[in-house]
């Protein structure tokens, strides 16, 4: 029965991606924060890579290197800012996944994408959802990625597994979503994007 539930989750993602999505933000839970007018966001793309296995589907995540300027040591999807040579955010996500974890473009099938997500660091991130169609041998870019790991898809598609937590940011309390898994504390933009997907699949 669990196997059927897990594979149904993958089918639910494919169905959910066929509908329009509402953009999200790191500020969703903080309506009192006033964002600067005229702010310019930098485009970025991240890859929600799903692997369907005999034990059910999993989603890949990375632990970012501790010395990075943005989100050091945090859990994130493979991805990054859009380069001028990228054709779109899908191209960005695939290029970054190739650079960060050694994923060949030919080993994935693009399922679709979610609406953009605005981060506190000034990025407009497009989550690109893809299915791993062939196994690959991860090669990590150690300057950016400390670790690559997988989380069961059913864990991150269950809205009840998410909690709202808070910490001080720029002198004020800022709330955010979190969804811990084992030793990994998944929070912030990554958790918010996963929560958005979970909401769509559960509708």
mmCIF file with all atom_site columns, C-alpha atoms in Angstrom:
data_model
loop_
_atom_site.group_PDB
_atom_site.id
_atom_site.type_symbol
_atom_site.label_atom_id
_atom_site.label_alt_id
_atom_site.label_comp_id
_atom_site.label_asym_id
_atom_site.label_entity_id
_atom_site.label_seq_id
_atom_site.pdbx_PDB_ins_code
_atom_site.Cartn_x
_atom_site.Cartn_y
_atom_site.Cartn_z
_atom_site.occupancy
_atom_site.B_iso_or_equiv
_atom_site.pdbx_formal_charge
_atom_site.auth_seq_id
_atom_site.auth_comp_id
_atom_site.auth_asym_id
_atom_site.auth_atom_id
_atom_site.pdbx_PDB_model_num
ATOM 1   C CA . UNK A 1 1   ? 0.000  0.000  0.000   1.00 0.00 ? 1   UNK A CA 1
ATOM 2   C CA . UNK A 1 2   ? 2.825  2.442  0.864   1.00 0.00 ? 2   UNK A CA 1
ATOM 3   C CA . UNK A 1 3   ? 4.392  1.855  -2.561  1.00 0.00 ? 3   UNK A CA 1
ATOM 4   C CA . UNK A 1 4   ? 1.127  2.824  -4.251  1.00 0.00 ? 4   UNK A CA 1
ATOM 5   C CA . UNK A 1 5   ? 0.843  5.943  -2.095  1.00 0.00 ? 5   UNK A CA 1
ATOM 6   C CA . UNK A 1 6   ? 4.373  7.029  -2.939  1.00 0.00 ? 6   UNK A CA 1
ATOM 7   C CA . UNK A 1 7   ? 3.968  6.536  -6.674  1.00 0.00 ? 7   UNK A CA 1
ATOM 8   C CA . UNK A 1 8   ? 0.610  8.308  -6.567  1.00 0.00 ? 8   UNK A CA 1
ATOM 9   C CA . UNK A 1 9   ? 2.505  11.287 -5.154  1.00 0.00 ? 9   UNK A CA 1
ATOM 10  C CA . UNK A 1 10  ? 4.575  11.429 -8.322  1.00 0.00 ? 10  UNK A CA 1
ATOM 11  C CA . UNK A 1 11  ? 1.410  11.347 -10.378 1.00 0.00 ? 11  UNK A CA 1
ATOM 12  C CA . UNK A 1 12  ? -0.001 14.128 -8.224  1.00 0.00 ? 12  UNK A CA 1
ATOM 13  C CA . UNK A 1 13  ? 3.000  16.311 -9.036  1.00 0.00 ? 13  UNK A CA 1
ATOM 14  C CA . UNK A 1 14  ? 2.515  15.852 -12.759 1.00 0.00 ? 14  UNK A CA 1
ATOM 15  C CA . UNK A 1 15  ? -1.157 16.788 -12.436 1.00 0.00 ? 15  UNK A CA 1
ATOM 16  C CA . UNK A 1 16  ? -0.429 19.810 -10.225 1.00 0.00 ? 16  UNK A CA 1
ATOM 17  C CA . UNK A 1 17  ? 2.140  21.229 -12.631 1.00 0.00 ? 17  UNK A CA 1
ATOM 18  C CA . UNK A 1 18  ? -0.553 21.512 -15.315 1.00 0.00 ? 18  UNK A CA 1
ATOM 19  C CA . UNK A 1 19  ? -2.232 24.352 -13.384 1.00 0.00 ? 19  UNK A CA 1
ATOM 20  C CA . UNK A 1 20  ? -1.216 27.953 -12.770 1.00 0.00 ? 20  UNK A CA 1
ATOM 21  C CA . UNK A 1 21  ? 0.688  28.673 -9.586  1.00 0.00 ? 21  UNK A CA 1
ATOM 22  C CA . UNK A 1 22  ? 0.829  31.717 -7.360  1.00 0.00 ? 22  UNK A CA 1
ATOM 23  C CA . UNK A 1 23  ? 4.237  33.263 -6.798  1.00 0.00 ? 23  UNK A CA 1
ATOM 24  C CA . UNK A 1 24  ? 5.680  32.866 -3.299  1.00 0.00 ? 24  UNK A CA 1
ATOM 25  C CA . UNK A 1 25  ? 8.123  34.813 -1.177  1.00 0.00 ? 25  UNK A CA 1
ATOM 26  C CA . UNK A 1 26  ? 10.389 34.530 1.856   1.00 0.00 ? 26  UNK A CA 1
ATOM 27  C CA . UNK A 1 27  ? 8.135  37.246 3.278   1.00 0.00 ? 27  UNK A CA 1
ATOM 28  C CA . UNK A 1 28  ? 4.857  35.307 3.041   1.00 0.00 ? 28  UNK A CA 1
ATOM 29  C CA . UNK A 1 29  ? 4.645  34.831 6.791   1.00 0.00 ? 29  UNK A CA 1
ATOM 30  C CA . UNK A 1 30  ? 5.815  38.365 7.578   1.00 0.00 ? 30  UNK A CA 1
ATOM 31  C CA . UNK A 1 31  ? 3.228  40.842 6.259   1.00 0.00 ? 31  UNK A CA 1
ATOM 32  C CA . UNK A 1 32  ? 4.594  43.655 8.461   1.00 0.00 ? 32  UNK A CA 1
ATOM 33  C CA . UNK A 1 33  ? 7.917  43.739 6.605   1.00 0.00 ? 33  UNK A CA 1
ATOM 34  C CA . UNK A 1 34  ? 8.034  46.611 4.115   1.00 0.00 ? 34  UNK A CA 1
ATOM 35  C CA . UNK A 1 35  ? 9.996  45.773 0.989   1.00 0.00 ? 35  UNK A CA 1
ATOM 36  C CA . UNK A 1 36  ? 11.863 48.607 -0.768  1.00 0.00 ? 36  UNK A CA 1
ATOM 37  C CA . UNK A 1 37  ? 10.040 50.078 -3.737  1.00 0.00 ? 37  UNK A CA 1
ATOM 38  C CA . UNK A 1 38  ? 11.743 49.755 -7.079  1.00 0.00 ? 38  UNK A CA 1
ATOM 39  C CA . UNK A 1 39  ? 13.820 46.804 -5.952  1.00 0.00 ? 39  UNK A CA 1
ATOM 40  C CA . UNK A 1 40  ? 15.394 44.803 -8.778  1.00 0.00 ? 40  UNK A CA 1
ATOM 41  C CA . UNK A 1 41  ? 15.389 41.026 -8.421  1.00 0.00 ? 41  UNK A CA 1
ATOM 42  C CA . UNK A 1 42  ? 17.966 38.803 -10.106 1.00 0.00 ? 42  UNK A CA 1
ATOM 43  C CA . UNK A 1 43  ? 16.606 35.782 -11.984 1.00 0.00 ? 43  UNK A CA 1
ATOM 44  C CA . UNK A 1 44  ? 17.628 32.312 -10.837 1.00 0.00 ? 44  UNK A CA 1
ATOM 45  C CA . UNK A 1 45  ? 16.597 28.712 -11.418 1.00 0.00 ? 45  UNK A CA 1
ATOM 46  C CA . UNK A 1 46  ? 16.742 25.638 -9.188  1.00 0.00 ? 46  UNK A CA 1
ATOM 47  C CA . UNK A 1 47  ? 16.166 21.973 -10.014 1.00 0.00 ? 47  UNK A CA 1
ATOM 48  C CA . UNK A 1 48  ? 13.680 19.884 -8.032  1.00 0.00 ? 48  UNK A CA 1
ATOM 49  C CA . UNK A 1 49  ? 15.125 16.564 -9.188  1.00 0.00 ? 49  UNK A CA 1
ATOM 50  C CA . UNK A 1 50  ? 12.965 13.512 -8.468  1.00 0.00 ? 50  UNK A CA 1
ATOM 51  C CA . UNK A 1 51  ? 14.159 9.928  -8.697  1.00 0.00 ? 51  UNK A CA 1
ATOM 52  C CA . UNK A 1 52  ? 11.517 7.183  -8.843  1.00 0.00 ? 52  UNK A CA 1
ATOM 53  C CA . UNK A 1 53  ? 12.890 4.014  -7.235  1.00 0.00 ? 53  UNK A CA 1
ATOM 54  C CA . UNK A 1 54  ? 11.632 0.612  -6.142  1.00 0.00 ? 54  UNK A CA 1
ATOM 55  C CA . UNK A 1 55  ? 11.234 2.152  -2.670  1.00 0.00 ? 55  UNK A CA 1
ATOM 56  C CA . UNK A 1 56  ? 9.231  5.103  -3.961  1.00 0.00 ? 56  UNK A CA 1
ATOM 57  C CA . UNK A 1 57  ? 10.193 8.542  -5.283  1.00 0.00 ? 57  UNK A CA 1
ATOM 58  C CA . UNK A 1 58  ? 12.853 10.747 -3.680  1.00 0.00 ? 58  UNK A CA 1
ATOM 59  C CA . UNK A 1 59  ? 13.853 14.366 -4.194  1.00 0.00 ? 59  UNK A CA 1
ATOM 60  C CA . UNK A 1 60  ? 17.506 15.480 -4.298  1.00 0.00 ? 60  UNK A CA 1
ATOM 61  C CA . UNK A 1 61  ? 18.841 18.270 -2.106  1.00 0.00 ? 61  UNK A CA 1
ATOM 62  C CA . UNK A 1 62  ? 22.284 19.697 -1.432  1.00 0.00 ? 62  UNK A CA 1
ATOM 63  C CA . UNK A 1 63  ? 24.038 21.099 1.616   1.00 0.00 ? 63  UNK A CA 1
ATOM 64  C CA . UNK A 1 64  ? 25.737 24.300 0.547   1.00 0.00 ? 64  UNK A CA 1
ATOM 65  C CA . UNK A 1 65  ? 29.369 24.996 1.394   1.00 0.00 ? 65  UNK A CA 1
ATOM 66  C CA . UNK A 1 66  ? 29.881 27.007 4.583   1.00 0.00 ? 66  UNK A CA 1
ATOM 67  C CA . UNK A 1 67  ? 32.010 29.738 2.995   1.00 0.00 ? 67  UNK A CA 1
ATOM 68  C CA . UNK A 1 68  ? 29.449 30.844 0.370   1.00 0.00 ? 68  UNK A CA 1
ATOM 69  C CA . UNK A 1 69  ? 28.170 34.435 0.414   1.00 0.00 ? 69  UNK A CA 1
ATOM 70  C CA . UNK A 1 70  ? 24.509 33.491 0.078   1.00 0.00 ? 70  UNK A CA 1
ATOM 71  C CA . UNK A 1 71  ? 22.873 30.870 2.331   1.00 0.00 ? 71  UNK A CA 1
ATOM 72  C CA . UNK A 1 72  ? 26.120 29.242 3.588   1.00 0.00 ? 72  UNK A CA 1
ATOM 73  C CA . UNK A 1 73  ? 25.668 25.745 5.021   1.00 0.00 ? 73  UNK A CA 1
ATOM 74  C CA . UNK A 1 74  ? 21.967 25.690 4.229   1.00 0.00 ? 74  UNK A CA 1
ATOM 75  C CA . UNK A 1 75  ? 19.956 22.990 2.488   1.00 0.00 ? 75  UNK A CA 1
ATOM 76  C CA . UNK A 1 76  ? 19.109 23.919 -1.094  1.00 0.00 ? 76  UNK A CA 1
ATOM 77  C CA . UNK A 1 77  ? 18.198 22.615 -4.500  1.00 0.00 ? 77  UNK A CA 1
ATOM 78  C CA . UNK A 1 78  ? 20.927 22.518 -7.143  1.00 0.00 ? 78  UNK A CA 1
ATOM 79  C CA . UNK A 1 79  ? 20.696 25.854 -8.913  1.00 0.00 ? 79  UNK A CA 1
ATOM 80  C CA . UNK A 1 80  ? 21.790 29.458 -9.048  1.00 0.00 ? 80  UNK A CA 1
ATOM 81  C CA . UNK A 1 81  ? 21.511 32.800 -10.772 1.00 0.00 ? 81  UNK A CA 1
ATOM 82  C CA . UNK A 1 82  ? 20.719 33.038 -14.469 1.00 0.00 ? 82  UNK A CA 1
ATOM 83  C CA . UNK A 1 83  ? 23.646 33.772 -16.765 1.00 0.00 ? 83  UNK A CA 1
ATOM 84  C CA . UNK A 1 84  ? 23.275 35.938 -19.893 1.00 0.00 ? 84  UNK A CA 1
ATOM 85  C CA . UNK A 1 85  ? 23.937 32.848 -22.029 1.00 0.00 ? 85  UNK A CA 1
ATOM 86  C CA . UNK A 1 86  ? 21.044 30.864 -20.477 1.00 0.00 ? 86  UNK A CA 1
ATOM 87  C CA . UNK A 1 87  ? 17.958 30.673 -22.681 1.00 0.00 ? 87  UNK A CA 1
ATOM 88  C CA . UNK A 1 88  ? 15.568 30.542 -19.694 1.00 0.00 ? 88  UNK A CA 1
ATOM 89  C CA . UNK A 1 89  ? 15.356 29.415 -16.067 1.00 0.00 ? 89  UNK A CA 1
ATOM 90  C CA . UNK A 1 90  ? 15.068 25.764 -17.131 1.00 0.00 ? 90  UNK A CA 1
ATOM 91  C CA . UNK A 1 91  ? 18.396 26.168 -18.895 1.00 0.00 ? 91  UNK A CA 1
ATOM 92  C CA . UNK A 1 92  ? 19.769 27.808 -15.744 1.00 0.00 ? 92  UNK A CA 1
ATOM 93  C CA . UNK A 1 93  ? 18.626 24.966 -13.493 1.00 0.00 ? 93  UNK A CA 1
ATOM 94  C CA . UNK A 1 94  ? 20.070 22.282 -15.775 1.00 0.00 ? 94  UNK A CA 1
ATOM 95  C CA . UNK A 1 95  ? 23.378 24.114 -16.209 1.00 0.00 ? 95  UNK A CA 1
ATOM 96  C CA . UNK A 1 96  ? 23.762 24.676 -12.493 1.00 0.00 ? 96  UNK A CA 1
ATOM 97  C CA . UNK A 1 97  ? 22.874 21.042 -11.699 1.00 0.00 ? 97  UNK A CA 1
ATOM 98  C CA . UNK A 1 98  ? 25.537 19.909 -14.155 1.00 0.00 ? 98  UNK A CA 1
ATOM 99  C CA . UNK A 1 99  ? 28.113 22.207 -12.550 1.00 0.00 ? 99  UNK A CA 1
ATOM 100 C CA . UNK A 1 100 ? 27.196 21.534 -8.914  1.00 0.00 ? 100 UNK A CA 1
ATOM 101 C CA . UNK A 1 101 ? 26.421 17.795 -8.824  1.00 0.00 ? 101 UNK A CA 1
ATOM 102 C CA . UNK A 1 102 ? 27.555 16.474 -12.229 1.00 0.00 ? 102 UNK A CA 1
ATOM 103 C CA . UNK A 1 103 ? 24.043 15.754 -13.534 1.00 0.00 ? 103 UNK A CA 1
ATOM 104 C CA . UNK A 1 104 ? 23.981 15.273 -17.338 1.00 0.00 ? 104 UNK A CA 1
ATOM 105 C CA . UNK A 1 105 ? 21.156 17.126 -19.079 1.00 0.00 ? 105 UNK A CA 1
ATOM 106 C CA . UNK A 1 106 ? 20.369 13.965 -21.030 1.00 0.00 ? 106 UNK A CA 1
ATOM 107 C CA . UNK A 1 107 ? 19.498 12.100 -17.819 1.00 0.00 ? 107 UNK A CA 1
ATOM 108 C CA . UNK A 1 108 ? 16.397 14.133 -16.956 1.00 0.00 ? 108 UNK A CA 1
ATOM 109 C CA . UNK A 1 109 ? 12.878 14.756 -18.205 1.00 0.00 ? 109 UNK A CA 1
ATOM 110 C CA . UNK A 1 110 ? 11.453 18.191 -17.441 1.00 0.00 ? 110 UNK A CA 1
ATOM 111 C CA . UNK A 1 111 ? 8.005  17.823 -15.871 1.00 0.00 ? 111 UNK A CA 1
ATOM 112 C CA . UNK A 1 112 ? 7.256  21.527 -15.513 1.00 0.00 ? 112 UNK A CA 1
ATOM 113 C CA . UNK A 1 113 ? 7.915  24.463 -13.260 1.00 0.00 ? 113 UNK A CA 1
ATOM 114 C CA . UNK A 1 114 ? 6.369  26.323 -10.357 1.00 0.00 ? 114 UNK A CA 1
ATOM 115 C CA . UNK A 1 115 ? 5.781  30.038 -10.095 1.00 0.00 ? 115 UNK A CA 1
ATOM 116 C CA . UNK A 1 116 ? 8.745  32.136 -9.037  1.00 0.00 ? 116 UNK A CA 1
ATOM 117 C CA . UNK A 1 117 ? 9.860  32.602 -5.435  1.00 0.00 ? 117 UNK A CA 1
ATOM 118 C CA . UNK A 1 118 ? 11.407 35.825 -4.094  1.00 0.00 ? 118 UNK A CA 1
ATOM 119 C CA . UNK A 1 119 ? 14.236 35.399 -1.588  1.00 0.00 ? 119 UNK A CA 1
ATOM 120 C CA . UNK A 1 120 ? 15.502 37.774 1.090   1.00 0.00 ? 120 UNK A CA 1
ATOM 121 C CA . UNK A 1 121 ? 18.776 37.972 -0.844  1.00 0.00 ? 121 UNK A CA 1
ATOM 122 C CA . UNK A 1 122 ? 17.084 39.558 -3.864  1.00 0.00 ? 122 UNK A CA 1
ATOM 123 C CA . UNK A 1 123 ? 16.637 36.610 -6.214  1.00 0.00 ? 123 UNK A CA 1
ATOM 124 C CA . UNK A 1 124 ? 13.538 35.652 -8.186  1.00 0.00 ? 124 UNK A CA 1
ATOM 125 C CA . UNK A 1 125 ? 13.880 31.877 -8.262  1.00 0.00 ? 125 UNK A CA 1
ATOM 126 C CA . UNK A 1 126 ? 12.015 29.578 -10.653 1.00 0.00 ? 126 UNK A CA 1
ATOM 127 C CA . UNK A 1 127 ? 11.718 25.980 -9.338  1.00 0.00 ? 127 UNK A CA 1
ATOM 128 C CA . UNK A 1 128 ? 12.043 23.516 -12.231 1.00 0.00 ? 128 UNK A CA 1
ATOM 129 C CA . UNK A 1 129 ? 10.651 20.039 -11.554 1.00 0.00 ? 129 UNK A CA 1
ATOM 130 C CA . UNK A 1 130 ? 12.390 17.170 -13.346 1.00 0.00 ? 130 UNK A CA 1
ATOM 131 C CA . UNK A 1 131 ? 12.417 13.372 -13.292 1.00 0.00 ? 131 UNK A CA 1
ATOM 132 C CA . UNK A 1 132 ? 15.689 11.442 -13.320 1.00 0.00 ? 132 UNK A CA 1
ATOM 133 C CA . UNK A 1 133 ? 15.420 9.072  -16.288 1.00 0.00 ? 133 UNK A CA 1
ATOM 134 C CA . UNK A 1 134 ? 18.876 7.464  -16.049 1.00 0.00 ? 134 UNK A CA 1
ATOM 135 C CA . UNK A 1 135 ? 21.208 6.889  -13.073 1.00 0.00 ? 135 UNK A CA 1
ATOM 136 C CA . UNK A 1 136 ? 24.191 9.207  -12.773 1.00 0.00 ? 136 UNK A CA 1
ATOM 137 C CA . UNK A 1 137 ? 27.384 9.300  -10.745 1.00 0.00 ? 137 UNK A CA 1
ATOM 138 C CA . UNK A 1 138 ? 27.319 12.526 -8.689  1.00 0.00 ? 138 UNK A CA 1
ATOM 139 C CA . UNK A 1 139 ? 30.407 14.724 -8.955  1.00 0.00 ? 139 UNK A CA 1
ATOM 140 C CA . UNK A 1 140 ? 30.167 17.547 -6.432  1.00 0.00 ? 140 UNK A CA 1
ATOM 141 C CA . UNK A 1 141 ? 31.609 20.999 -6.999  1.00 0.00 ? 141 UNK A CA 1
ATOM 142 C CA . UNK A 1 142 ? 33.258 21.229 -3.591  1.00 0.00 ? 142 UNK A CA 1
ATOM 143 C CA . UNK A 1 143 ? 33.604 24.990 -3.812  1.00 0.00 ? 143 UNK A CA 1
ATOM 144 C CA . UNK A 1 144 ? 29.798 25.209 -3.637  1.00 0.00 ? 144 UNK A CA 1
ATOM 145 C CA . UNK A 1 145 ? 28.390 21.894 -2.391  1.00 0.00 ? 145 UNK A CA 1
ATOM 146 C CA . UNK A 1 146 ? 29.352 19.935 0.729   1.00 0.00 ? 146 UNK A CA 1
ATOM 147 C CA . UNK A 1 147 ? 26.834 17.112 0.334   1.00 0.00 ? 147 UNK A CA 1
ATOM 148 C CA . UNK A 1 148 ? 24.150 15.655 -1.938  1.00 0.00 ? 148 UNK A CA 1
ATOM 149 C CA . UNK A 1 149 ? 21.349 13.619 -0.371  1.00 0.00 ? 149 UNK A CA 1
ATOM 150 C CA . UNK A 1 150 ? 17.779 12.437 -0.998  1.00 0.00 ? 150 UNK A CA 1
ATOM 151 C CA . UNK A 1 151 ? 14.537 12.882 0.932   1.00 0.00 ? 151 UNK A CA 1
ATOM 152 C CA . UNK A 1 152 ? 11.449 10.698 0.409   1.00 0.00 ? 152 UNK A CA 1
ATOM 153 C CA . UNK A 1 153 ? 8.994  12.599 -1.746  1.00 0.00 ? 153 UNK A CA 1
ATOM 154 C CA . UNK A 1 154 ? 6.056  11.643 0.463   1.00 0.00 ? 154 UNK A CA 1
ATOM 155 C CA . UNK A 1 155 ? 7.781  13.403 3.395   1.00 0.00 ? 155 UNK A CA 1
ATOM 156 C CA . UNK A 1 156 ? 7.979  16.791 1.655   1.00 0.00 ? 156 UNK A CA 1
ATOM 157 C CA . UNK A 1 157 ? 4.536  16.484 0.044   1.00 0.00 ? 157 UNK A CA 1
ATOM 158 C CA . UNK A 1 158 ? 2.797  16.163 3.407   1.00 0.00 ? 158 UNK A CA 1
ATOM 159 C CA . UNK A 1 159 ? 1.817  19.680 4.577   1.00 0.00 ? 159 UNK A CA 1
ATOM 160 C CA . UNK A 1 160 ? 1.567  18.387 8.160   1.00 0.00 ? 160 UNK A CA 1
ATOM 161 C CA . UNK A 1 161 ? 5.341  17.801 8.207   1.00 0.00 ? 161 UNK A CA 1
ATOM 162 C CA . UNK A 1 162 ? 5.981  21.541 7.851   1.00 0.00 ? 162 UNK A CA 1
ATOM 163 C CA . UNK A 1 163 ? 6.210  23.902 10.804  1.00 0.00 ? 163 UNK A CA 1
ATOM 164 C CA . UNK A 1 164 ? 6.453  27.668 11.113  1.00 0.00 ? 164 UNK A CA 1
ATOM 165 C CA . UNK A 1 165 ? 9.500  28.840 13.064  1.00 0.00 ? 165 UNK A CA 1
ATOM 166 C CA . UNK A 1 166 ? 11.267 32.151 13.532  1.00 0.00 ? 166 UNK A CA 1
ATOM 167 C CA . UNK A 1 167 ? 14.533 33.943 14.120  1.00 0.00 ? 167 UNK A CA 1
ATOM 168 C CA . UNK A 1 168 ? 15.813 37.512 14.260  1.00 0.00 ? 168 UNK A CA 1
ATOM 169 C CA . UNK A 1 169 ? 16.602 39.001 10.818  1.00 0.00 ? 169 UNK A CA 1
ATOM 170 C CA . UNK A 1 170 ? 17.744 42.645 10.449  1.00 0.00 ? 170 UNK A CA 1
ATOM 171 C CA . UNK A 1 171 ? 16.709 43.265 14.018  1.00 0.00 ? 171 UNK A CA 1
ATOM 172 C CA . UNK A 1 172 ? 13.159 41.937 13.757  1.00 0.00 ? 172 UNK A CA 1
ATOM 173 C CA . UNK A 1 173 ? 11.533 38.537 14.180  1.00 0.00 ? 173 UNK A CA 1
ATOM 174 C CA . UNK A 1 174 ? 11.067 36.774 10.837  1.00 0.00 ? 174 UNK A CA 1
ATOM 175 C CA . UNK A 1 175 ? 8.924  33.665 10.474  1.00 0.00 ? 175 UNK A CA 1
ATOM 176 C CA . UNK A 1 176 ? 9.677  30.934 7.947   1.00 0.00 ? 176 UNK A CA 1
ATOM 177 C CA . UNK A 1 177 ? 8.715  27.383 7.001   1.00 0.00 ? 177 UNK A CA 1
ATOM 178 C CA . UNK A 1 178 ? 10.817 24.405 8.097   1.00 0.00 ? 178 UNK A CA 1
ATOM 179 C CA . UNK A 1 179 ? 10.637 20.683 7.366   1.00 0.00 ? 179 UNK A CA 1
ATOM 180 C CA . UNK A 1 180 ? 13.436 18.783 9.109   1.00 0.00 ? 180 UNK A CA 1
ATOM 181 C CA . UNK A 1 181 ? 14.463 15.346 7.870   1.00 0.00 ? 181 UNK A CA 1
ATOM 182 C CA . UNK A 1 182 ? 16.887 13.277 9.924   1.00 0.00 ? 182 UNK A CA 1
ATOM 183 C CA . UNK A 1 183 ? 20.024 15.367 10.530  1.00 0.00 ? 183 UNK A CA 1
ATOM 184 C CA . UNK A 1 184 ? 19.002 17.910 7.870   1.00 0.00 ? 184 UNK A CA 1
ATOM 185 C CA . UNK A 1 185 ? 17.274 21.158 8.807   1.00 0.00 ? 185 UNK A CA 1
ATOM 186 C CA . UNK A 1 186 ? 15.406 22.215 5.671   1.00 0.00 ? 186 UNK A CA 1
ATOM 187 C CA . UNK A 1 187 ? 14.105 25.756 6.059   1.00 0.00 ? 187 UNK A CA 1
ATOM 188 C CA . UNK A 1 188 ? 13.673 29.147 4.432   1.00 0.00 ? 188 UNK A CA 1
ATOM 189 C CA . UNK A 1 189 ? 13.292 29.416 0.672   1.00 0.00 ? 189 UNK A CA 1
ATOM 190 C CA . UNK A 1 190 ? 13.836 25.688 0.061   1.00 0.00 ? 190 UNK A CA 1
ATOM 191 C CA . UNK A 1 191 ? 11.145 24.710 2.563   1.00 0.00 ? 191 UNK A CA 1
ATOM 192 C CA . UNK A 1 192 ? 8.782  27.393 1.209   1.00 0.00 ? 192 UNK A CA 1
ATOM 193 C CA . UNK A 1 193 ? 9.108  26.118 -2.353  1.00 0.00 ? 193 UNK A CA 1
ATOM 194 C CA . UNK A 1 194 ? 8.517  22.552 -1.181  1.00 0.00 ? 194 UNK A CA 1
ATOM 195 C CA . UNK A 1 195 ? 5.510  23.718 0.832   1.00 0.00 ? 195 UNK A CA 1
ATOM 196 C CA . UNK A 1 196 ? 4.071  25.377 -2.264  1.00 0.00 ? 196 UNK A CA 1
ATOM 197 C CA . UNK A 1 197 ? 4.409  22.126 -4.181  1.00 0.00 ? 197 UNK A CA 1
ATOM 198 C CA . UNK A 1 198 ? 2.865  20.164 -1.322  1.00 0.00 ? 198 UNK A CA 1
ATOM 199 C CA . UNK A 1 199 ? -0.104 22.526 -1.262  1.00 0.00 ? 199 UNK A CA 1
ATOM 200 C CA . UNK A 1 200 ? -0.707 22.107 -4.982  1.00 0.00 ? 200 UNK A CA 1
ATOM 201 C CA . UNK A 1 201 ? -0.475 18.313 -4.851  1.00 0.00 ? 201 UNK A CA 1
ATOM 202 C CA . UNK A 1 202 ? -2.829 18.091 -1.863  1.00 0.00 ? 202 UNK A CA 1
ATOM 203 C CA . UNK A 1 203 ? -5.589 20.150 -3.535  1.00 0.00 ? 203 UNK A CA 1
#
